[in-house]
Coordinates of C-alpha atoms in Angstrom, one line a residue:
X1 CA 42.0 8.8 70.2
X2 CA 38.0 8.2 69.6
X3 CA 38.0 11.1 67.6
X4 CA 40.7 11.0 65.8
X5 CA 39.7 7.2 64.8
X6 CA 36.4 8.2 63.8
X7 CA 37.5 11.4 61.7
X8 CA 40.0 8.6 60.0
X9 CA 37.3 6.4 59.5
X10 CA 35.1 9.1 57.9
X11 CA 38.1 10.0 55.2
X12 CA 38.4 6.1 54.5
X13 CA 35.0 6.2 53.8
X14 CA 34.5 9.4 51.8
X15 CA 38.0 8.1 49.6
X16 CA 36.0 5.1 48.7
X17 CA 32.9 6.1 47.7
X18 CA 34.5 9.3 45.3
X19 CA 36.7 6.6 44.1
X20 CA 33.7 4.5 43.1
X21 CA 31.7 7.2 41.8
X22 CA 34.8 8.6 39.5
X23 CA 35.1 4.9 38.3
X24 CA 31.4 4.5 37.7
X25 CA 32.0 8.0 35.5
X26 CA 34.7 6.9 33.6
X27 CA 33.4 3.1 32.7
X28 CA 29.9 4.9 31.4
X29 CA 31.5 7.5 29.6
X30 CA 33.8 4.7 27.9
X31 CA 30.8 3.1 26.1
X32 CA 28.9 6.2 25.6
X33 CA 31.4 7.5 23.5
X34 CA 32.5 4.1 21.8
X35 CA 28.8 4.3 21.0
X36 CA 28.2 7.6 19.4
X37 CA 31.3 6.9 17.5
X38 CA 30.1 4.4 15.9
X39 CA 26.5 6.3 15.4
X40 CA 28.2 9.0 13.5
X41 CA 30.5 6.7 11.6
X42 CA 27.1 5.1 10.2
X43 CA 25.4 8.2 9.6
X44 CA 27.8 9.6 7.4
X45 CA 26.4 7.5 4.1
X46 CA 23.1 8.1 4.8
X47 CA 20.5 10.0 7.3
X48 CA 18.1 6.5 6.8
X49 CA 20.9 4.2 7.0
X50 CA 21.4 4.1 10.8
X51 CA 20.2 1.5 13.0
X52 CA 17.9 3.2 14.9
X53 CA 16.2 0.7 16.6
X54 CA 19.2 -0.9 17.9
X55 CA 21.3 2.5 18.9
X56 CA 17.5 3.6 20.5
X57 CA 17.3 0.4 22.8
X58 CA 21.7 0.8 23.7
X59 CA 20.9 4.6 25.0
X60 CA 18.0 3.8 26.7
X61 CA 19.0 0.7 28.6
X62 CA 22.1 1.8 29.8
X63 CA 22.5 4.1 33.2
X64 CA 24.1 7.2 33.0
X65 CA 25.9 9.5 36.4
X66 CA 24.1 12.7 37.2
X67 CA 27.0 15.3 37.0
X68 CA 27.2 16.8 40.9
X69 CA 27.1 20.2 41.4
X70 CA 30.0 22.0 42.6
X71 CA 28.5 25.1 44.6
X72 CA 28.8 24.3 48.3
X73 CA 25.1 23.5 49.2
X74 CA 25.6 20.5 46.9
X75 CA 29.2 19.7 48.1
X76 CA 28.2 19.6 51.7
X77 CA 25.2 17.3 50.7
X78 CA 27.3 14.8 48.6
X79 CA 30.3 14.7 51.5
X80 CA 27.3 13.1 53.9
X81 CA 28.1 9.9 54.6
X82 CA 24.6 9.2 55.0
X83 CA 23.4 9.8 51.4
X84 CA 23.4 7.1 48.7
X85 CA 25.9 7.0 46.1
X86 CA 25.0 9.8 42.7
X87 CA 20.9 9.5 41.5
X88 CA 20.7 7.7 38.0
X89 CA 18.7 8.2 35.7
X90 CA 18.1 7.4 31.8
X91 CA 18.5 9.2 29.2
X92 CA 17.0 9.1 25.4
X93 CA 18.1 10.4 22.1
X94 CA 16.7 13.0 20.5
X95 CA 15.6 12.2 16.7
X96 CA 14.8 14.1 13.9
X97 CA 11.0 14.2 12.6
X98 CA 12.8 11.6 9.6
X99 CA 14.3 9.5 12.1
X100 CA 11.1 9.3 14.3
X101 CA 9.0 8.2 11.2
X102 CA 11.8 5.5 10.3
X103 CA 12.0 4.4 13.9
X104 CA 8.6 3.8 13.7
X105 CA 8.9 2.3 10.1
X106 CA 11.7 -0.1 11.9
X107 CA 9.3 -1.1 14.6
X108 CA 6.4 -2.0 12.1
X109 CA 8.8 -4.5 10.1
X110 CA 9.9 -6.0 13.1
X111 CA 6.6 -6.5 14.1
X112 CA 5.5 -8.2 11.0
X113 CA 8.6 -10.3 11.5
X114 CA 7.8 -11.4 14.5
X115 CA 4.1 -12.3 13.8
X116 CA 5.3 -14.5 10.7
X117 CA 8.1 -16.1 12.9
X118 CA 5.3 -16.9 15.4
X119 CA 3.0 -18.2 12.7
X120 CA 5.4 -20.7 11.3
X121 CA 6.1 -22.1 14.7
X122 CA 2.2 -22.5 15.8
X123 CA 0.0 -22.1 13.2
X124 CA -3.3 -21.2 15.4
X125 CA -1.1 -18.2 17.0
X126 CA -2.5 -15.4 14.7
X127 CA -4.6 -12.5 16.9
X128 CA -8.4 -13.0 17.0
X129 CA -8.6 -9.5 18.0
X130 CA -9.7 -7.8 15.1
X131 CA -13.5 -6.8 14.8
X132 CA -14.7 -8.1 11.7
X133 CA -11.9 -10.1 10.0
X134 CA -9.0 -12.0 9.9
X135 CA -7.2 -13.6 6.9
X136 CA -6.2 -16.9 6.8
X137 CA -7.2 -18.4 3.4
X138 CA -5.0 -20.1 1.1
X139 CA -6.0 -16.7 -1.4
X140 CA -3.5 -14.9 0.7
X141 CA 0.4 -15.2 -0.2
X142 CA 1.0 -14.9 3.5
X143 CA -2.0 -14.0 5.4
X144 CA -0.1 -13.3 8.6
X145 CA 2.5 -11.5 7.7
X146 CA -0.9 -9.5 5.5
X147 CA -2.9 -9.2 8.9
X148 CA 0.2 -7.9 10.9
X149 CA 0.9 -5.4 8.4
X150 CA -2.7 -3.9 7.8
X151 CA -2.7 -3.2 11.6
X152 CA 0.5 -1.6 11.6
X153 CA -1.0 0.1 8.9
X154 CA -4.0 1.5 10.7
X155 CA -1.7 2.1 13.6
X156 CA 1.1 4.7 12.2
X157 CA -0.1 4.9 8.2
X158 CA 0.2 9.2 7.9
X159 CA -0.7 10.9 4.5
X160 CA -0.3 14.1 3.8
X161 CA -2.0 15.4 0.6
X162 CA -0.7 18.7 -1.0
X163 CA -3.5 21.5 -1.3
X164 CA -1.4 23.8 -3.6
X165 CA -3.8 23.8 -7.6
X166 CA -7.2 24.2 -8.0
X167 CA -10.1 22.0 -9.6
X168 CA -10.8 20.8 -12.1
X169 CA -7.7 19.3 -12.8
X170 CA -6.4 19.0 -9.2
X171 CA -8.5 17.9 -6.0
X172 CA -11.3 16.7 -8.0
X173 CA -11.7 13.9 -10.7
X174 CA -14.7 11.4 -12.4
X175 CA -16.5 9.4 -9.9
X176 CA -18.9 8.1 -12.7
X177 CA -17.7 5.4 -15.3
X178 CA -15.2 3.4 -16.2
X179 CA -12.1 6.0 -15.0
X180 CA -13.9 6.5 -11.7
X181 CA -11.3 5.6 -9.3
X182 CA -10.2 8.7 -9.6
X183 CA -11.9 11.1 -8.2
X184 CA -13.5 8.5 -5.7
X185 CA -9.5 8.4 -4.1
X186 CA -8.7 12.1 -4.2
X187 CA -12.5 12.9 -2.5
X188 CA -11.7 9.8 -0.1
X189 CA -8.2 11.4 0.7
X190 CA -8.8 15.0 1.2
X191 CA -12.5 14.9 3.1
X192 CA -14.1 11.6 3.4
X193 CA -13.8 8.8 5.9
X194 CA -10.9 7.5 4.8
X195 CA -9.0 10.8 5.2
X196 CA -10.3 10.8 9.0
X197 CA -8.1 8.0 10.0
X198 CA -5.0 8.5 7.0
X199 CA -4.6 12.1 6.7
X200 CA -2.3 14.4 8.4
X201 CA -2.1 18.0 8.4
X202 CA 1.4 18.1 9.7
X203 CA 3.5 17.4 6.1
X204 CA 6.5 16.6 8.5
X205 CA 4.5 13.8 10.3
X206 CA 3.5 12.0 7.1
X207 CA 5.0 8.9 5.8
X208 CA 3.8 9.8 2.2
X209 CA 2.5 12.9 0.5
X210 CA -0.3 12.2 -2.1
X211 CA -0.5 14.6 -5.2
X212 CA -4.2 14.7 -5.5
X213 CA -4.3 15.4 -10.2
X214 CA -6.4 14.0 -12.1
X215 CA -5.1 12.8 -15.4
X216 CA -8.4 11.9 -16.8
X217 CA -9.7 15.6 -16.0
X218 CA -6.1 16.8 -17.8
X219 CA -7.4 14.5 -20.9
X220 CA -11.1 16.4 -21.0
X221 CA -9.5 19.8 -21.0
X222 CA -6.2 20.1 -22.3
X223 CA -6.3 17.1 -24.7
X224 CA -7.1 18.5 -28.2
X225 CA -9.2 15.8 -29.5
X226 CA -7.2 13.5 -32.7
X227 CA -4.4 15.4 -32.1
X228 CA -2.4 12.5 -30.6
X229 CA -0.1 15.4 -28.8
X230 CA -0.4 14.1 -25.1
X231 CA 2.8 17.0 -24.0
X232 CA 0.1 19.3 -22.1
X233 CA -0.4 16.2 -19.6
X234 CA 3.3 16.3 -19.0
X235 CA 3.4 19.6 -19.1
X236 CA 1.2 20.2 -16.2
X237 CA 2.5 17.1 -14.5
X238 CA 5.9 18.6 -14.5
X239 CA 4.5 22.4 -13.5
X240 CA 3.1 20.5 -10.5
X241 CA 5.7 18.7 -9.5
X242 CA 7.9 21.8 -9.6
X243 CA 5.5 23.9 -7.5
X244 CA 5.8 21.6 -4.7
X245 CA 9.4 21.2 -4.7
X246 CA 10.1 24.2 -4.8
X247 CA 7.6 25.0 -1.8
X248 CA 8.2 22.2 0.5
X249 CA 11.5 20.1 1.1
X250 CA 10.0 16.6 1.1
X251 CA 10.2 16.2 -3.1
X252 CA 13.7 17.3 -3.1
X253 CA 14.8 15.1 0.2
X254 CA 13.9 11.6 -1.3
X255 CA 13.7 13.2 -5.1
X256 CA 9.7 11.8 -4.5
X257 CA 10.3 8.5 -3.8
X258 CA 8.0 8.8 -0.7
X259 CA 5.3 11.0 -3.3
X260 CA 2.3 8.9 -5.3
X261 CA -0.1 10.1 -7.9
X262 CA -2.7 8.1 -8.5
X263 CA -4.4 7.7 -12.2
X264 CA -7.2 5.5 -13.7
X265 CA -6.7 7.0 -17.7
X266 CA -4.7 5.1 -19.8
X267 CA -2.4 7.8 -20.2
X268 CA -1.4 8.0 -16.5
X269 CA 2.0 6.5 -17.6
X270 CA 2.4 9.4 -20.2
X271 CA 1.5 11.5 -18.1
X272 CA 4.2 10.6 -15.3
X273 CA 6.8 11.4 -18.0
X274 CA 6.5 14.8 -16.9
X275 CA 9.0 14.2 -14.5
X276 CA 11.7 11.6 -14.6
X277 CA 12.0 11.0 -11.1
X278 CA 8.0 10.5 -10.5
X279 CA 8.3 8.0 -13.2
X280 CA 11.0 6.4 -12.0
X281 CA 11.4 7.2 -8.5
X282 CA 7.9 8.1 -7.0
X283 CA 4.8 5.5 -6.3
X284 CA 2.6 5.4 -9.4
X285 CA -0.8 3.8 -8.6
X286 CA -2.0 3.1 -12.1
X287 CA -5.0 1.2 -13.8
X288 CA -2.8 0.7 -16.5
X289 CA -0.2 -1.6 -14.9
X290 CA 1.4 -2.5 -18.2
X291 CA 5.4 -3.6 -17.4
X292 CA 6.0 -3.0 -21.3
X293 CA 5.3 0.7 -20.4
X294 CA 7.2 1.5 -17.4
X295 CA 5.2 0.2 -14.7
X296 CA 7.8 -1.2 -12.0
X297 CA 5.6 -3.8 -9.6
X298 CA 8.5 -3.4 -7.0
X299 CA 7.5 0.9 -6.5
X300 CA 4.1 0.8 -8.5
X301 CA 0.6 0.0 -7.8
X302 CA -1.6 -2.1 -9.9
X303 CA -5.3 0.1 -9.2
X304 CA -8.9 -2.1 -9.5
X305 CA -10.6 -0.6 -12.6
X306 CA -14.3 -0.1 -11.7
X307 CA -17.1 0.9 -14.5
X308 CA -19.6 3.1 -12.4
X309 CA -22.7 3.3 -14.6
X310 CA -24.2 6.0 -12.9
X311 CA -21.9 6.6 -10.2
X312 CA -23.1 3.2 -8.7
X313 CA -22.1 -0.7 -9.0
X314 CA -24.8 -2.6 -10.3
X315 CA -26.9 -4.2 -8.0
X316 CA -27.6 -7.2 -9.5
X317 CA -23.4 -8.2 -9.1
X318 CA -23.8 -7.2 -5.4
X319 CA -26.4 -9.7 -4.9
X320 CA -24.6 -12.6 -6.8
X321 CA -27.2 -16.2 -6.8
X322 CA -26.5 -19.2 -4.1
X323 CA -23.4 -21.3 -4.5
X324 CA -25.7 -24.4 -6.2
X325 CA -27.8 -21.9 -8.4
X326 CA -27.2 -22.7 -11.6
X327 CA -25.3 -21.2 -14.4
X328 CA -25.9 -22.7 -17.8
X329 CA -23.2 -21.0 -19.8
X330 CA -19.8 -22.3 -19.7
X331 CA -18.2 -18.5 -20.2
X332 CA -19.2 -15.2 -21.7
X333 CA -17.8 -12.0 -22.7
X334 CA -19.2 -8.8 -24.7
X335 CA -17.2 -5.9 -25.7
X336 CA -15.7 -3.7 -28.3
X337 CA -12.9 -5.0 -31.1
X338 CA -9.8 -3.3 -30.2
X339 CA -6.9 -4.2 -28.7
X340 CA -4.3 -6.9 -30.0
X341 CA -6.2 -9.7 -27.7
X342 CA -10.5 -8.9 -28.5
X343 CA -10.0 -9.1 -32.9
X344 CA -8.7 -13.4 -31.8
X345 CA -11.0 -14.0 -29.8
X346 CA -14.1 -12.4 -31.8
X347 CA -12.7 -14.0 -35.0
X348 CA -12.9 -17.3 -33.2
X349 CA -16.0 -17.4 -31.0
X350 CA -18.7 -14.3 -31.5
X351 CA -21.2 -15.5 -31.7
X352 CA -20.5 -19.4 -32.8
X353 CA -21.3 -21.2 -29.4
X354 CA -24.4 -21.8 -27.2
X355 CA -22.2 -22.5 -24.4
X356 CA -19.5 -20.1 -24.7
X357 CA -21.1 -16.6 -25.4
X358 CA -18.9 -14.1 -27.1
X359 CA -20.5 -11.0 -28.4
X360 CA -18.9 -8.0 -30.0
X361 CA -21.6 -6.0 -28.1
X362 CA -25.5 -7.1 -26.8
X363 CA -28.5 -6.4 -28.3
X364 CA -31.0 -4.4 -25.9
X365 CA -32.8 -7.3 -24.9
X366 CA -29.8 -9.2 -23.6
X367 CA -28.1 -8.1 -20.3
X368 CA -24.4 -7.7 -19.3
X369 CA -25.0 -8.4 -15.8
X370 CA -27.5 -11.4 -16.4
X371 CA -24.6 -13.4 -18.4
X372 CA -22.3 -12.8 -15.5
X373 CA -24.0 -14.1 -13.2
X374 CA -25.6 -17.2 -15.3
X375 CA -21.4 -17.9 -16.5
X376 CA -19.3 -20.0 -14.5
X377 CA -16.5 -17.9 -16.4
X378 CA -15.7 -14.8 -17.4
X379 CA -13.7 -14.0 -20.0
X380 CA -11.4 -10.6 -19.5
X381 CA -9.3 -9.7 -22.1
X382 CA -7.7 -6.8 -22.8
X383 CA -8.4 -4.0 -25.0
X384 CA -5.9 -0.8 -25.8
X385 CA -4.3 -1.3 -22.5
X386 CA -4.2 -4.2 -20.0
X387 CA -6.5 -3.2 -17.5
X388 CA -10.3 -4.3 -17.7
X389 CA -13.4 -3.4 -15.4
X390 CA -14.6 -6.8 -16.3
X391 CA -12.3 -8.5 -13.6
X392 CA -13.9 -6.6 -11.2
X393 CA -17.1 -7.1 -12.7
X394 CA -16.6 -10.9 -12.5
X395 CA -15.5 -10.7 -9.1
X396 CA -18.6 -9.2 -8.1
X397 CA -20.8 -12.2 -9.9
X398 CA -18.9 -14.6 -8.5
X399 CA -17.8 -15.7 -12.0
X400 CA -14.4 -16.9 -12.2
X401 CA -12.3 -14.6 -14.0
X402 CA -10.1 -15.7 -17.1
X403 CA -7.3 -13.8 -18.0
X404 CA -6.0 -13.6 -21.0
X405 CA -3.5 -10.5 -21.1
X406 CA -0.1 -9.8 -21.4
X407 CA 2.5 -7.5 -19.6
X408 CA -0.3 -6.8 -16.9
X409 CA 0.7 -7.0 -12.8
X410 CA -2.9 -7.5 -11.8
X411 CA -4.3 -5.8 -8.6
X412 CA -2.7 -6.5 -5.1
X413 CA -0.6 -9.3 -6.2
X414 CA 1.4 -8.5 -3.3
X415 CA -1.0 -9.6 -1.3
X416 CA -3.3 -12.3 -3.0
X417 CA -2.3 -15.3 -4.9
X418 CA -4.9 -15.0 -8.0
X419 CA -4.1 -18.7 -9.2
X420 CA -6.5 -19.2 -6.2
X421 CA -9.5 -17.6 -7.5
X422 CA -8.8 -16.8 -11.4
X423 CA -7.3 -18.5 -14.8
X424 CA -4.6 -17.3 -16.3
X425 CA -4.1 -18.0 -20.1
X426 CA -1.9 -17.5 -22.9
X427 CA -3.6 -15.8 -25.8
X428 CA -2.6 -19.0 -27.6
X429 CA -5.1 -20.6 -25.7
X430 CA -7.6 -18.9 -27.5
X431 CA -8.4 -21.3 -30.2
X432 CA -9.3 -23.8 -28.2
X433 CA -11.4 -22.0 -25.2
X434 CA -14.0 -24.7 -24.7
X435 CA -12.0 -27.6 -24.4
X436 CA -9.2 -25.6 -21.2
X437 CA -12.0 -24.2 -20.1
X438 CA -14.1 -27.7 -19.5
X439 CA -10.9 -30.0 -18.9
X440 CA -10.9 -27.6 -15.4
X441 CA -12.1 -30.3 -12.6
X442 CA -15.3 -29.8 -10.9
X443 CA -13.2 -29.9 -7.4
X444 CA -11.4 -27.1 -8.9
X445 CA -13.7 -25.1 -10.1
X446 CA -15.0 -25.1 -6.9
X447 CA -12.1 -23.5 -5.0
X448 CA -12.0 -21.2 -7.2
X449 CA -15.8 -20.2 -6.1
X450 CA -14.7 -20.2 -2.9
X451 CA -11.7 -18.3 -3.5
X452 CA -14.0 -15.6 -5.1
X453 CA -16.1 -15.2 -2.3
X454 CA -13.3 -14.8 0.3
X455 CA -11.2 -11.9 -1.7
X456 CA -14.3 -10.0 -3.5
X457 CA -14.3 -8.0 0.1
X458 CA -11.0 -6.0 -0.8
X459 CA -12.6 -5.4 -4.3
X460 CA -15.9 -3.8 -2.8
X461 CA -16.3 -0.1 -3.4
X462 CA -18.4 1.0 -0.4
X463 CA -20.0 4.1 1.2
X464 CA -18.5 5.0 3.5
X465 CA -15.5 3.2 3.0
X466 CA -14.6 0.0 5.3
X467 CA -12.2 -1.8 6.8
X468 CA -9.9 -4.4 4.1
X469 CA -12.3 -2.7 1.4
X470 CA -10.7 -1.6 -2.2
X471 CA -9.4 2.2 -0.6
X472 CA -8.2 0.6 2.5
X473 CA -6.4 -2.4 0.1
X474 CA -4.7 0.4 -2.4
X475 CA -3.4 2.5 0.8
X476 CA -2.3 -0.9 2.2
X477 CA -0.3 -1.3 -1.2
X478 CA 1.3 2.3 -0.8
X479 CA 1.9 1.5 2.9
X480 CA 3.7 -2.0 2.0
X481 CA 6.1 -0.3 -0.6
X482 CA 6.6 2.5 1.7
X483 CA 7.9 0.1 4.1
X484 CA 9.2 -2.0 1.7
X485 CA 9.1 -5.4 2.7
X486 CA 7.0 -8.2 0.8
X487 CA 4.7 -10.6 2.5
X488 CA 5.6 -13.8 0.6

């Protein structure tokens, strides 16, 4: 009877435990597949359009059974009432290359959400961590959510630049005078220090792929001078376009919305013609930020022009004088007569003010840089196009810009809020200069000074590069449309 009560015991027990483990089996397999029909039902509009974050963190925090075995070894083993009920363990998905880089796109916008959230409930809670700086200015649209996303940025930020033409016109470009932006950004890109941290070799582990043509070397030798034909830009912009489609699968994938050119020339616009969906589609980092021509500030990139006389910024602006050194003119500006903007302002001020200096262009024994830094402004308005080294320029001195453009997205406005260090005004205001320009309050003229001194770091065109300098700021712009989110 002992026997036969223990042997019954030892099927009561065996019954329950493959009852529980077949019911453990069936309630997991339930949600699994409740949860990959739904995956599949969201994948089907688009391979981006799935949540991954949320289907990552439902795979990985919920246990799955171990199938058992069924040759006899494991039988025997699993029929010991001794033994714990089936080993679990976790399982993950496995993503695509494109899913892993938008996974990790998810995570970076969720982190810049959460660092903003944080901010607005305790205003001291932004990380002291970094090395060297940390926004928090009134200059800054949202310095916070700015912060959070540069680190993301120096965190996952992959570039891969295509190698396929050969120099002049490709991988190489001026890094003297007033275009020289571009060739400093392609030699950044492909071998300098900037590259070290950015670059990728792997074309499947970059976020965005960088087509390294210069449109201001395409201008030197396959512009026919006074021809006004500008076609064998396009032409070669569409020739290089198709050569990488048609070698890689990343043009064709997105149609190059995750592709950028970069161009300081006027033309760059033109020249982006060559291909509709680079114009339209692709990010275009352009001096000439001019929305009456096609530039989009929601994909583009307004891009600093710097005049490099001699390869080098002059270094009387990078020694600008003490906050209470004087500066006895009121504003200044010198340059040539062309444009729509320069002929009203000439016709209404060279040279007819001790105060407010406008010259066509100096004499030898009168210096551009000396009137910068003796002006509390400096006028910068546009010529042909809307871009102007002098903003720069002006940054440098310390000498509050004025603008006086139209139709131009001015350089990392998604960043910086230029009311805080510039004047904006109407060419209408023109007339009467003086008086706008000395009706501005001391107190304000002051934070504007201020304001100057806290953003002319992301203007600063250093060698090597560093940290929030102008390369790391115009990466940071790529990097925020890329993720596309704004920081307002």
């Amino acid at each position: 009877m002992r026997i036969i009560s223990c042997h019954g015991y030892s099927l009561c027990l065996l019954s329950s435990l493959c009852v529980a483990s077949i019911f453990v089996v069936m309630i997991l397999s339930s949600h699994f597949c409740e949860l990959m029909r739904t995956f599949y039902a969201n994948s089907k509009s688009s391979e981006y359009s799935v949540p991954l974050l949320e289907l990552q963190q439902k795979l990985t925090t919920h246990d799955h059974v171990t199938p058992l075995r069924s040759d006899s070894t494991t039988a025997t083993t699993a029929f010991n009432p001794n033994r714990t009920v089936p080993r679990i363990i976790r399982k993950q998905a496995k993503l695509s290359r494109e899913k892993e880089l938008e996974l990790g796109l998810a995570r970076a916008r969720a982190s810049i959400r959460r660092a903003t959230a944080a901010s607005k409930r305790n205003r001291s809670a932004m990380s002291l961590n970094a090395t060297d700086f940390v926004p928090s200015d009134r200059v800054y649209r949202n310095p916070t959510a700015f912060y959070q996303s540069y680190m993301e940025m120096e965190r996952r930020f992959k570039v891969y630049v295509y190698t396929e033409g050969e120099p002049p016109m490709t991988h190489d470009g001026p890094c003297k005078d007033i275009y020289s932006m571009e060739g400093r950004f392609i030699h950044e890109m492909e071998q300098g220090a900037v590259a070290k941290r950015f670059k990728t070799k792997d074309p499947q582990m970059a976020h965005v792929h960088f087509m390294p043509f210069s449109v201001t070397w395409m201008v030197r030798y396959l512009y026919t001078p006074l021809s006004h034909d500008i076609a064998p830009l396009s032409r070669f912009v569409s020739d290089y376009v198709r050569l990488v489609s048609t070698k890689y699968p990343f043009w064709n994938r997105t149609h190059g919305a995750d592709h950028f050119m970069l161009a300081c020339h006027d033309w760059g616009p033109h020249a982006s013609k060559g291909n509709p969906f680079l114009y339209n589609t692709s990010i275009r980092v352009l001096c000439n930020a001019n929305t009456s021509e096609g530039f989009n500030p929601q994909k583009d990139v307004s891009l600093p022009e710097i005049h490099l006389y001699g390869g080098n910024v002059s270094p009387k602006l990078l020694t600008p004088p003490p906050d209470n050194a004087s500066r006895p003119y009121l504003a200044f500006f010198a340059g040539g007569m062309h444009g729509p903007i320069r002929p009203i302002l000439l016709n209404h001020w060279k040279n007819r003010d001790n105060v407010l200096r406008v010259y066509e262009y100096l004499s030898k024994d009168l210096d551009y840089d000396s009137f910068m830094l003796q002006s509390k402004f400096c006028l910068c308005p546009s010529g042909h196009e809307v871009a102007s080294p002098r903003i720069v320029e002006a940054i440098y001195a310390e000498c509050v810009p004025v603008i006086l453009s139209q139709n131009y997205v001015l350089p990392f406005s998604d960043v910086l809020k230029w009311e805080e260090f510039s004047i904006q005004l109407d060419v209408s205001d023109i007339p009467r200069l003086k008086n706008v320009l000395r009706a501005v309050p001391e107190e304000k003229y002051r934070r504007l000074k201020e304001g100057l001194r806290v953003v002319r770091r992301h203007f600063m065109l250093n060698q090597p590069p560093k940290r929030f300098d102008v390369f790391h700021m115009i990466l940071n712009s790529v990097w925020l449309r890329r993720l596309n989110v704004k920081l307002d």
